[in-house]
């Protein structure tokens, strides 16, 4: 690798090459010093960079854990799991930003469960118009299993919205007439009864 | 490796596997992706519970010794390939500074440049693997005396691209998901259903089309393509269909890396054979090349990001941007270093 000895190599290109390689060499030297100072415990931390968040949480440094997870969300929007982790951590610390993080996670996900988590958060905050939209999106991504409506029913039940909860449990029962969960919930909410001869246990 | 397509082959005694570089079993398992076909059921079986943690512990060192090292291998190959400063002046001389500048800009503007750079890398990766499968398949076909041209070559290309098409359709935020976000599909359930159906059709096609292609080539030429081609196609298909999406990203990079290091080593040693023709000399020359790649990989992936943290950027952003820049650099450099021209060293290495 001796470009200066190669015939026909342009001087400008050679100068840019020297600058690039020089900058990288300096960055490697500087990076090595920082790595030795701050991150000596994991020699390949960057290959499993989210483990750093676990380490920070374990060390009780929640602010830095949040800082790193937020950074992940700025660039890697496709990593919904770290978005959910960030939302949990923000909730833990009473930070109101968790709902926005969940919104972003749901906007980046084809997973009904992520949309339901966002819906549950909105329900906690009493933003029921937005809950409806989130549930509709969750439905679009669901596989048609009754579980979605059971979760929605539980979510409304938890925030004392019996009408919406009843409607959700009824939809679960429509999909799976044998759903004990839905029958029991409907019975409790006073809008449903066990099938004749069937006892709900 | 994206464009290694010699179109002539040399006649020699060729087994079912195809004309190997090292040994038919080695070529089939390491370069042909056979190892990954054996490992896939294990990975799927170990997916849950405590095994998942064990898998993470296995995969992190593997990422360094296979994945990261293969990225570095393309750079080492670029600078060690005879005549590359004359034939590839932009890649050899301008790319280091350009890559550094792009990383800086992406960190300065993470939500606009950084995010899109990262999505570009994630969306491009499956294409890169598909292109490598095409390059290796056509090279093995040619080496085995069955150079593919015209319609056969085009069909092989489309067959190789099927896993890319599947990944493009499957990604929530990459590929099609980069262009049309999940909210769009939530608001258009019929398009979501169409997308799901297309994904399923392509998933089946990934495993059916190669068999049809083999039968068709057999019918047209009266000869069977080497088993290496089938193994390469099957392994890339398994990576993107059988494994879950992000699992595919992690494991595909490991197996693709192993495949890549093996083939780049073969080409490097063809260009730089040891002065002494003994087994020890060949092993030493191989270890030297691998060692340089490993060191560069460590510096690029594990040391470079810390430089940006020293400038005040978060560790996570620095890692993600460096990973995206290194990947994109690799994808572009690969197109240059595997070009096969008449009388080029690559052609000689591919044919011998």
Coordinates of C-alpha atoms in Angstrom, one line a residue:
Chain A
X1 CA 0.0 0.0 0.0
X2 CA 2.2 2.8 -1.3
X3 CA 0.0 5.1 -3.4
X4 CA 2.8 7.7 -3.7
X5 CA 4.8 5.2 -5.6
X6 CA 2.0 4.2 -7.9
X7 CA 2.3 5.7 -11.3
X8 CA -0.4 8.2 -12.4
X9 CA -1.8 8.9 -8.9
X10 CA -3.2 12.5 -8.7
X11 CA -1.6 14.7 -6.0
X12 CA -4.9 16.2 -4.9
X13 CA -6.3 12.7 -4.4
X14 CA -3.2 11.7 -2.5
X15 CA -3.5 14.7 -0.2
X16 CA -7.2 13.9 0.5
X17 CA -6.1 10.3 1.2
X18 CA -3.4 11.4 3.6
X19 CA -5.9 13.7 5.4
X20 CA -8.5 10.9 5.6
X21 CA -6.1 8.3 6.9
X22 CA -4.5 10.8 9.3
X23 CA -8.0 11.8 10.7
X24 CA -8.8 8.1 11.2
X25 CA -5.5 7.4 12.9
X26 CA -6.1 10.3 15.3
X27 CA -9.6 9.1 15.9
X28 CA -8.4 5.6 16.7
X29 CA -5.8 7.0 19.1
X30 CA -8.3 9.3 20.8
X31 CA -11.0 6.7 20.8
X32 CA -8.6 4.2 22.4
X33 CA -7.8 6.6 25.2
X34 CA -11.5 7.3 25.9
X35 CA -12.3 3.5 25.7
X36 CA -9.5 2.8 28.2
X37 CA -10.7 5.6 30.6
X38 CA -14.5 5.0 30.5
X39 CA -15.4 1.6 29.1
X40 CA -12.6 -0.7 30.2
X41 CA -15.0 -3.4 31.5
X42 CA -16.3 -4.5 28.1
X43 CA -13.7 -4.8 25.3
X44 CA -16.4 -5.0 22.6
X45 CA -19.2 -2.8 24.1
X46 CA -20.1 -1.3 20.8
X47 CA -21.0 -4.8 19.3
X48 CA -23.7 -5.1 22.0
X49 CA -24.2 -1.4 22.6
X50 CA -27.6 -1.7 24.2
X51 CA -25.9 -3.8 27.0
X52 CA -24.5 -0.4 28.1
X53 CA -28.0 0.7 29.0
X54 CA -28.4 -2.4 31.2
X55 CA -25.1 -1.6 32.9
X56 CA -26.2 2.0 33.5
X57 CA -29.5 0.9 34.9
X58 CA -27.8 -1.7 37.2
X59 CA -25.5 1.1 38.4
X60 CA -28.5 3.3 39.1
X61 CA -27.5 5.9 36.5
X62 CA -31.0 6.2 35.0
X63 CA -30.4 9.6 33.5
X64 CA -27.6 8.3 31.3
X65 CA -29.6 5.1 30.5
X66 CA -32.4 7.4 29.3
X67 CA -29.9 9.6 27.4
X68 CA -28.5 6.5 25.6
X69 CA -32.0 5.0 24.8
X70 CA -33.2 8.4 23.5
X71 CA -30.1 8.5 21.2
X72 CA -31.0 5.0 19.9
X73 CA -34.5 6.3 19.1
X74 CA -33.2 9.3 17.3
X75 CA -31.3 7.1 14.8
X76 CA -32.6 3.5 14.9
X77 CA -36.3 4.1 14.8
X78 CA -36.8 0.5 13.7
X79 CA -35.6 -0.7 17.1
X80 CA -39.0 -0.7 18.8
X81 CA -37.8 -2.7 21.8
X82 CA -35.4 0.0 22.9
X83 CA -38.3 2.5 22.4
X84 CA -40.5 0.4 24.8
X85 CA -37.6 0.2 27.3
X86 CA -37.2 4.0 27.1
X87 CA -40.9 4.5 27.7
X88 CA -40.8 2.2 30.8
X89 CA -37.8 4.0 32.1
X90 CA -39.4 7.4 31.6
X91 CA -42.6 6.1 33.4
X92 CA -40.5 4.8 36.2
X93 CA -38.9 8.2 36.7
X94 CA -42.3 10.0 36.3
X95 CA -41.2 11.7 33.1
X96 CA -44.3 12.7 31.0
X97 CA -42.3 12.1 27.8
X98 CA -43.1 8.3 27.9
X99 CA -46.3 8.8 25.9
X100 CA -44.4 10.5 23.0
X101 CA -41.8 7.7 23.0
X102 CA -44.6 5.1 22.8
X103 CA -46.3 7.1 20.0
X104 CA -43.0 7.0 18.1
X105 CA -42.6 3.3 18.8
X106 CA -46.1 2.6 17.6
X107 CA -45.6 4.7 14.4
X108 CA -42.6 2.5 13.6
X109 CA -44.1 -0.9 14.3
X110 CA -46.3 -3.4 12.6
X111 CA -46.8 -5.2 15.9
X112 CA -50.3 -4.9 17.4
X113 CA -48.9 -5.2 20.9
X114 CA -46.9 -2.0 20.5
X115 CA -50.0 -0.1 19.4
X116 CA -51.8 -1.6 22.4
X117 CA -49.1 -0.4 24.8
X118 CA -49.5 3.1 23.4
X119 CA -53.3 2.8 23.6
X120 CA -53.0 1.8 27.3
X121 CA -50.8 4.8 28.0
X122 CA -53.3 7.1 26.4
X123 CA -56.1 5.5 28.3
X124 CA -54.2 6.2 31.6
X125 CA -53.9 9.8 30.5
X126 CA -57.7 10.0 29.7
X127 CA -57.0 10.7 26.0
X128 CA -59.8 8.4 24.8
X129 CA -60.2 9.8 21.2
X130 CA -56.6 8.9 20.6
X131 CA -57.1 5.5 22.3
X132 CA -59.6 4.7 19.6
X133 CA -57.2 5.5 16.8
X134 CA -54.5 3.4 18.5
X135 CA -56.8 0.4 19.0
X136 CA -57.9 0.7 15.3
X137 CA -54.3 0.5 14.3
X138 CA -53.6 -2.4 16.6
X139 CA -56.6 -4.2 15.0
X140 CA -55.1 -3.6 11.6
X141 CA -51.9 -5.4 12.6
X142 CA -53.5 -8.1 14.6
X143 CA -53.9 -11.7 13.4
X144 CA -57.6 -11.8 14.3
X145 CA -57.1 -13.4 17.6
X146 CA -59.5 -12.6 20.5
X147 CA -56.6 -11.6 22.7
X148 CA -56.5 -8.1 21.2
X149 CA -60.0 -7.4 22.4
X150 CA -59.4 -9.0 25.8
X151 CA -56.4 -6.6 26.3
X152 CA -58.5 -3.7 25.0
X153 CA -61.3 -4.7 27.4
X154 CA -59.0 -5.0 30.3
X155 CA -57.4 -1.6 29.4
X156 CA -60.8 0.2 29.4
X157 CA -61.9 -1.7 32.5
X158 CA -58.8 -0.5 34.4
X159 CA -59.7 3.1 33.7
X160 CA -63.4 2.7 34.6
X161 CA -64.9 2.9 31.1
X162 CA -67.4 0.0 31.4
X163 CA -69.2 0.7 28.1
X164 CA -66.0 0.5 26.0
X165 CA -64.8 -2.5 28.0
X166 CA -68.1 -4.3 27.5
X167 CA -67.9 -3.7 23.7
X168 CA -64.3 -5.0 23.6
X169 CA -65.1 -8.1 25.6
X170 CA -68.2 -8.7 23.4
X171 CA -65.9 -8.6 20.3
X172 CA -63.6 -11.1 21.9
X173 CA -66.5 -13.4 22.6
X174 CA -67.7 -13.0 19.0
X175 CA -64.3 -14.3 17.8
X176 CA -64.0 -17.0 20.5
X177 CA -67.4 -18.0 22.0
X178 CA -65.5 -20.2 24.5
X179 CA -63.5 -17.4 26.0
X180 CA -63.8 -17.7 29.7
X181 CA -62.0 -14.4 30.2
X182 CA -64.5 -12.5 28.1
X183 CA -67.6 -14.2 29.6
X184 CA -66.4 -13.7 33.1
X185 CA -65.6 -10.0 32.4
X186 CA -69.0 -9.4 30.8
X187 CA -70.8 -11.1 33.6
X188 CA -68.9 -8.9 36.1
X189 CA -69.8 -5.8 34.0
X190 CA -73.4 -6.9 34.0
X191 CA -73.8 -7.3 30.3
X192 CA -73.4 -10.9 29.7
X193 CA -74.2 -14.3 31.1
X194 CA -72.7 -17.8 30.8
X195 CA -74.2 -19.8 28.0
X196 CA -77.1 -22.0 29.1
X197 CA -75.8 -25.0 31.1
X198 CA -72.3 -23.5 31.1
X199 CA -70.6 -22.4 34.3
X200 CA -67.9 -19.9 34.2
X201 CA -65.1 -20.9 36.4
Chain B
X1 CA -19.0 -9.3 -3.1
X2 CA -21.4 -8.1 -5.7
X3 CA -20.3 -8.5 -9.3
X4 CA -17.9 -11.4 -9.5
X5 CA -19.1 -13.0 -12.7
X6 CA -16.5 -14.6 -14.9
X7 CA -18.3 -15.8 -18.0
X8 CA -15.9 -18.4 -19.0
X9 CA -14.9 -21.6 -17.3
X10 CA -12.2 -24.1 -17.5
X11 CA -12.8 -27.7 -18.0
X12 CA -11.6 -30.0 -15.3
X13 CA -12.9 -32.9 -13.3
X14 CA -15.7 -31.4 -11.3
X15 CA -17.8 -33.2 -8.7
X16 CA -21.4 -32.6 -7.8
X17 CA -20.4 -29.7 -5.4
X18 CA -18.6 -27.8 -8.2
X19 CA -15.0 -26.9 -8.7
X20 CA -13.8 -26.0 -5.2
X21 CA -11.2 -23.4 -4.3
X22 CA -10.0 -25.3 -1.1
X23 CA -11.9 -28.6 -0.8
X24 CA -15.5 -29.5 -1.8
X25 CA -16.5 -30.0 1.9
X26 CA -14.8 -26.7 3.0
X27 CA -16.3 -24.8 0.1
X28 CA -19.8 -26.2 0.6
X29 CA -19.8 -25.6 4.4
X30 CA -18.0 -22.2 4.6
X31 CA -18.4 -20.4 1.3
X32 CA -21.6 -22.2 0.2
X33 CA -23.3 -21.4 3.5
X34 CA -23.8 -25.1 4.5
X35 CA -22.7 -24.3 8.0
X36 CA -25.6 -21.9 8.4
X37 CA -28.1 -24.5 7.1
X38 CA -26.9 -26.8 9.8
X39 CA -26.9 -24.0 12.5
X40 CA -30.4 -22.6 11.6
X41 CA -32.4 -25.3 13.4
X42 CA -30.3 -24.8 16.5
X43 CA -30.7 -21.0 16.4
X44 CA -34.5 -21.4 16.1
X45 CA -34.6 -24.0 18.9
X46 CA -32.5 -21.8 21.2
X47 CA -34.6 -18.8 20.6
X48 CA -36.5 -18.7 23.9
X49 CA -35.9 -18.2 27.6
X50 CA -32.4 -18.7 29.1
X51 CA -31.1 -20.0 25.8
X52 CA -31.7 -16.6 24.3
X53 CA -29.2 -15.1 26.7
X54 CA -26.7 -17.8 25.9
X55 CA -27.2 -17.0 22.2
X56 CA -26.4 -13.4 22.9
X57 CA -23.2 -14.4 24.7
X58 CA -22.2 -16.5 21.7
X59 CA -23.1 -14.0 19.1
X60 CA -21.1 -11.0 20.5
X61 CA -17.7 -12.5 20.0
X62 CA -18.9 -14.0 16.7
X63 CA -19.8 -10.5 15.5
X64 CA -16.2 -9.4 16.1
X65 CA -14.4 -12.4 14.6
X66 CA -16.7 -12.9 11.6
X67 CA -19.0 -9.9 10.9
X68 CA -16.8 -6.9 11.8
X69 CA -13.7 -8.6 10.4
X70 CA -15.4 -9.2 7.0
X71 CA -16.2 -5.5 6.8
X72 CA -12.5 -4.7 7.4
X73 CA -11.5 -7.5 5.0
X74 CA -13.0 -5.6 2.0
X75 CA -10.9 -2.5 3.0
X76 CA -7.8 -4.6 3.5
X77 CA -8.4 -6.2 0.1
X78 CA -9.0 -2.8 -1.5
X79 CA -5.6 -1.6 -0.4
X80 CA -3.7 -4.8 -0.9
X81 CA -5.1 -5.6 -4.4
X82 CA -2.4 -4.9 -7.0
X83 CA -3.1 -1.7 -8.9
X84 CA -6.1 -0.6 -6.9
X85 CA -4.8 2.9 -6.5
X86 CA -4.8 3.4 -10.3
X87 CA -8.0 1.5 -11.1
X88 CA -10.1 2.7 -8.1
X89 CA -8.7 6.1 -7.2
X90 CA -12.0 7.4 -5.7
X91 CA -12.5 4.4 -3.4
X92 CA -8.9 4.1 -2.3
X93 CA -8.0 7.7 -1.8
X94 CA -11.2 9.8 -1.3
X95 CA -13.3 7.3 0.6
X96 CA -11.5 7.5 4.0
X97 CA -12.0 11.2 4.3
X98 CA -15.4 11.1 2.8
X99 CA -16.5 8.4 5.3
X100 CA -15.2 10.4 8.2
X101 CA -17.0 13.5 7.0
X102 CA -20.3 11.6 6.5
X103 CA -20.1 10.2 10.0
X104 CA -19.6 13.7 11.4
X105 CA -22.5 15.1 9.4
X106 CA -24.8 12.2 10.5
X107 CA -23.9 12.8 14.1
X108 CA -24.4 16.5 13.8
X109 CA -27.9 15.9 12.3
X110 CA -29.0 12.5 13.8
X111 CA -32.7 12.8 13.1
X112 CA -32.4 13.7 9.5
X113 CA -29.0 12.4 8.2
X114 CA -28.2 9.8 10.9
X115 CA -31.6 8.1 10.8
X116 CA -31.8 7.9 7.0
X117 CA -28.2 6.8 6.7
X118 CA -29.0 4.0 9.2
X119 CA -32.1 3.0 7.3
X120 CA -30.2 3.1 4.1
X121 CA -27.7 0.6 5.6
X122 CA -30.5 -1.7 6.9
X123 CA -32.4 -1.6 3.6
X124 CA -29.2 -2.1 1.5
X125 CA -27.9 -5.1 3.6
X126 CA -30.3 -7.8 2.2
X127 CA -29.5 -6.6 -1.3
X128 CA -25.8 -6.9 -0.6
X129 CA -26.2 -10.5 0.6
X130 CA -28.3 -11.3 -2.5
X131 CA -25.7 -9.7 -4.8
X132 CA -23.0 -11.8 -3.0
X133 CA -25.0 -14.9 -3.6
X134 CA -25.3 -14.0 -7.3
X135 CA -21.6 -13.2 -7.5
X136 CA -20.5 -16.5 -5.8
X137 CA -23.1 -18.6 -7.7
X138 CA -22.1 -17.3 -11.1
X139 CA -18.4 -17.7 -10.2
X140 CA -18.8 -21.3 -9.1
X141 CA -21.0 -22.1 -12.2
X142 CA -18.2 -20.6 -14.4
X143 CA -15.4 -22.4 -12.5
X144 CA -17.3 -25.6 -12.9
X145 CA -17.4 -25.2 -16.7
X146 CA -21.0 -23.9 -16.9
X147 CA -20.7 -20.1 -17.4
X148 CA -24.1 -18.6 -17.3
X149 CA -25.0 -16.1 -20.0
X150 CA -28.0 -14.3 -21.4
X151 CA -31.3 -15.5 -20.1
X152 CA -29.8 -18.0 -17.7
X153 CA -27.7 -15.4 -16.1
X154 CA -30.6 -13.0 -15.8
X155 CA -32.8 -15.7 -14.2
X156 CA -30.1 -16.5 -11.7
X157 CA -29.9 -12.9 -10.8
X158 CA -33.7 -12.7 -10.2
X159 CA -33.6 -15.9 -8.2
X160 CA -30.8 -14.5 -6.0
X161 CA -32.8 -11.3 -5.5
X162 CA -35.8 -13.1 -4.0
X163 CA -34.6 -13.0 -0.4
X164 CA -33.9 -9.2 -0.9
X165 CA -37.5 -8.8 -2.2
X166 CA -38.7 -10.7 0.9
X167 CA -36.7 -8.5 3.3
X168 CA -37.8 -5.4 1.4
X169 CA -41.5 -6.4 2.0
X170 CA -41.0 -7.6 5.5
X171 CA -39.2 -4.7 7.2
X172 CA -41.5 -2.6 9.5
X173 CA -39.2 0.4 9.1
X174 CA -36.7 -0.7 6.4
X175 CA -37.1 -1.4 2.7
X176 CA -40.8 -0.7 2.0
X177 CA -41.3 0.4 5.6
X178 CA -38.7 3.2 4.9
X179 CA -40.8 4.5 2.0
X180 CA -44.2 3.9 3.5
X181 CA -44.4 3.8 7.3
X182 CA -46.5 1.4 9.4
X183 CA -49.2 4.1 10.0
X184 CA -49.9 4.2 6.3
X185 CA -50.5 0.5 6.2
X186 CA -52.7 0.7 9.4
X187 CA -54.9 3.2 7.6
X188 CA -55.0 1.1 4.4
X189 CA -55.7 -2.5 5.6
X190 CA -56.2 -3.8 2.1
X191 CA -52.7 -2.8 1.2
X192 CA -51.4 -4.3 4.4
X193 CA -53.1 -7.6 3.4
X194 CA -51.6 -7.3 -0.1
X195 CA -48.2 -6.7 1.4
X196 CA -48.6 -9.8 3.7
X197 CA -49.7 -12.0 0.8
X198 CA -46.8 -10.8 -1.4
X199 CA -44.4 -11.6 1.4
X200 CA -45.7 -15.1 1.7
X201 CA -45.6 -15.7 -2.0
X202 CA -42.0 -14.5 -2.2
X203 CA -41.1 -16.7 0.9
X204 CA -42.3 -19.8 -1.0
X205 CA -40.7 -18.7 -4.2
X206 CA -37.3 -18.3 -2.5
X207 CA -37.2 -22.1 -2.1
X208 CA -39.2 -23.2 -5.1
X209 CA -37.7 -21.0 -7.8
X210 CA -34.1 -22.3 -7.4
X211 CA -35.2 -25.9 -7.9
X212 CA -37.2 -24.9 -11.0
X213 CA -34.2 -22.9 -12.2
X214 CA -31.9 -25.9 -11.7
X215 CA -34.3 -28.2 -13.6
X216 CA -34.7 -25.6 -16.4
X217 CA -30.9 -25.2 -16.8
X218 CA -30.6 -29.0 -16.8
X219 CA -33.3 -29.3 -19.5
X220 CA -31.6 -26.6 -21.6
X221 CA -28.0 -27.6 -21.3
X222 CA -28.2 -31.3 -20.3
X223 CA -26.0 -30.5 -17.4
X224 CA -26.6 -29.9 -13.7
X225 CA -25.4 -26.7 -12.0
X226 CA -23.0 -27.3 -9.1
X227 CA -24.5 -28.0 -5.7
X228 CA -22.6 -25.0 -4.5
X229 CA -25.1 -22.8 -6.3
X230 CA -28.1 -24.5 -4.7
X231 CA -26.5 -24.3 -1.3
X232 CA -25.7 -20.6 -1.7
X233 CA -29.3 -19.9 -2.8
X234 CA -30.8 -22.0 0.0
X235 CA -28.7 -20.5 2.8
X236 CA -29.5 -16.9 1.8
X237 CA -33.1 -17.9 1.7
X238 CA -33.0 -19.5 5.1
X239 CA -31.3 -16.4 6.7
X240 CA -34.1 -14.1 5.6
X241 CA -37.2 -16.4 5.7
X242 CA -36.7 -18.9 8.5
X243 CA -35.0 -16.6 11.0
X244 CA -37.0 -13.6 12.5
X245 CA -36.2 -10.3 10.9
X246 CA -33.6 -8.9 13.4
X247 CA -32.3 -12.4 14.1
X248 CA -31.8 -12.6 10.3
X249 CA -29.8 -9.3 10.4
X250 CA -27.5 -10.7 13.1
X251 CA -27.0 -14.2 12.0
X252 CA -27.0 -13.4 8.3
X253 CA -24.1 -11.0 8.9
X254 CA -22.2 -13.7 10.8
X255 CA -22.6 -16.4 8.1
X256 CA -22.2 -13.9 5.3
X257 CA -19.0 -12.7 7.1
X258 CA -17.6 -16.2 7.3
X259 CA -18.4 -16.8 3.7
X260 CA -16.8 -13.5 2.7
X261 CA -13.6 -13.9 4.7
X262 CA -13.0 -17.3 3.2
X263 CA -13.5 -16.1 -0.4
X264 CA -11.5 -12.9 0.0
X265 CA -8.7 -14.9 1.6
X266 CA -8.6 -17.2 -1.4
X267 CA -8.4 -14.2 -3.8
X268 CA -5.8 -12.4 -1.6
X269 CA -3.6 -15.4 -1.5
X270 CA -3.8 -15.9 -5.2
X271 CA -2.5 -12.3 -5.6
X272 CA 0.0 -12.6 -2.7
X273 CA 1.2 -16.2 -2.5
X274 CA 3.8 -16.9 0.2
X275 CA 7.3 -17.0 -1.0
X276 CA 7.8 -20.5 0.3
X277 CA 5.3 -23.2 -0.9
X278 CA 4.8 -25.1 2.4
X279 CA 1.6 -25.6 4.4
X280 CA 3.0 -23.6 7.3
X281 CA 3.8 -20.6 4.9
X282 CA 0.2 -20.7 3.5
X283 CA -1.3 -20.9 7.0
X284 CA 0.9 -18.0 8.2
X285 CA 0.0 -15.9 5.2
X286 CA -3.7 -16.5 5.9
X287 CA -3.4 -15.7 9.5
X288 CA -1.5 -12.5 8.7
X289 CA -4.3 -11.3 6.4
X290 CA -7.0 -12.3 8.9
X291 CA -5.1 -10.7 11.8
X292 CA -4.8 -7.4 9.9
X293 CA -8.6 -7.5 9.2
X294 CA -9.4 -8.3 12.8
X295 CA -7.3 -5.4 14.1
X296 CA -8.9 -3.0 11.6
X297 CA -12.3 -4.3 12.5
X298 CA -11.7 -3.7 16.2
X299 CA -10.4 -0.2 15.5
X300 CA -13.4 0.7 13.3
X301 CA -16.2 -0.8 15.3
X302 CA -15.0 -0.7 18.8
X303 CA -12.6 2.2 19.0
X304 CA -13.7 4.7 16.5
X305 CA -17.1 5.4 18.2
X306 CA -15.3 6.4 21.4
X307 CA -13.7 9.2 19.5
X308 CA -17.1 10.7 18.9
X309 CA -18.1 10.2 22.5
X310 CA -15.1 12.3 23.4
X311 CA -16.6 15.1 21.3
X312 CA -19.8 14.9 23.3
X313 CA -22.0 12.7 21.2
X314 CA -23.8 9.8 23.0
X315 CA -22.2 6.4 22.9
X316 CA -25.2 4.9 21.2
X317 CA -25.4 7.5 18.4
X318 CA -21.7 7.2 17.8
X319 CA -21.9 3.4 17.5
X320 CA -25.0 3.4 15.2
X321 CA -23.5 6.0 12.9
X322 CA -20.1 4.3 12.7
X323 CA -21.9 1.0 12.0
X324 CA -23.9 2.6 9.2
X325 CA -20.9 4.3 7.6
X326 CA -18.7 1.2 7.8
X327 CA -21.5 -0.9 6.2
X328 CA -22.2 1.5 3.4
X329 CA -18.5 1.9 2.7
X330 CA -18.2 -1.9 2.5
X331 CA -21.2 -2.2 0.1
X332 CA -19.6 0.4 -2.2
X333 CA -16.0 -0.9 -2.0
X334 CA -17.3 -4.4 -2.7
X335 CA -18.6 -3.3 -6.0
X336 CA -15.2 -2.1 -7.0
X337 CA -12.9 -4.9 -5.6
X338 CA -14.9 -7.8 -7.1
X339 CA -15.1 -6.4 -10.6
X340 CA -13.8 -8.9 -13.1
X341 CA -12.3 -7.5 -16.1
X342 CA -10.4 -9.2 -18.9
X343 CA -6.8 -10.0 -17.8
X344 CA -7.6 -8.9 -14.2
X345 CA -6.1 -10.6 -11.2
X346 CA -9.7 -11.4 -10.1
X347 CA -10.4 -13.3 -13.3
X348 CA -7.2 -15.4 -12.9
X349 CA -8.1 -16.1 -9.2
X350 CA -11.6 -17.0 -10.1
X351 CA -10.6 -19.4 -12.8
X352 CA -7.7 -21.1 -11.1

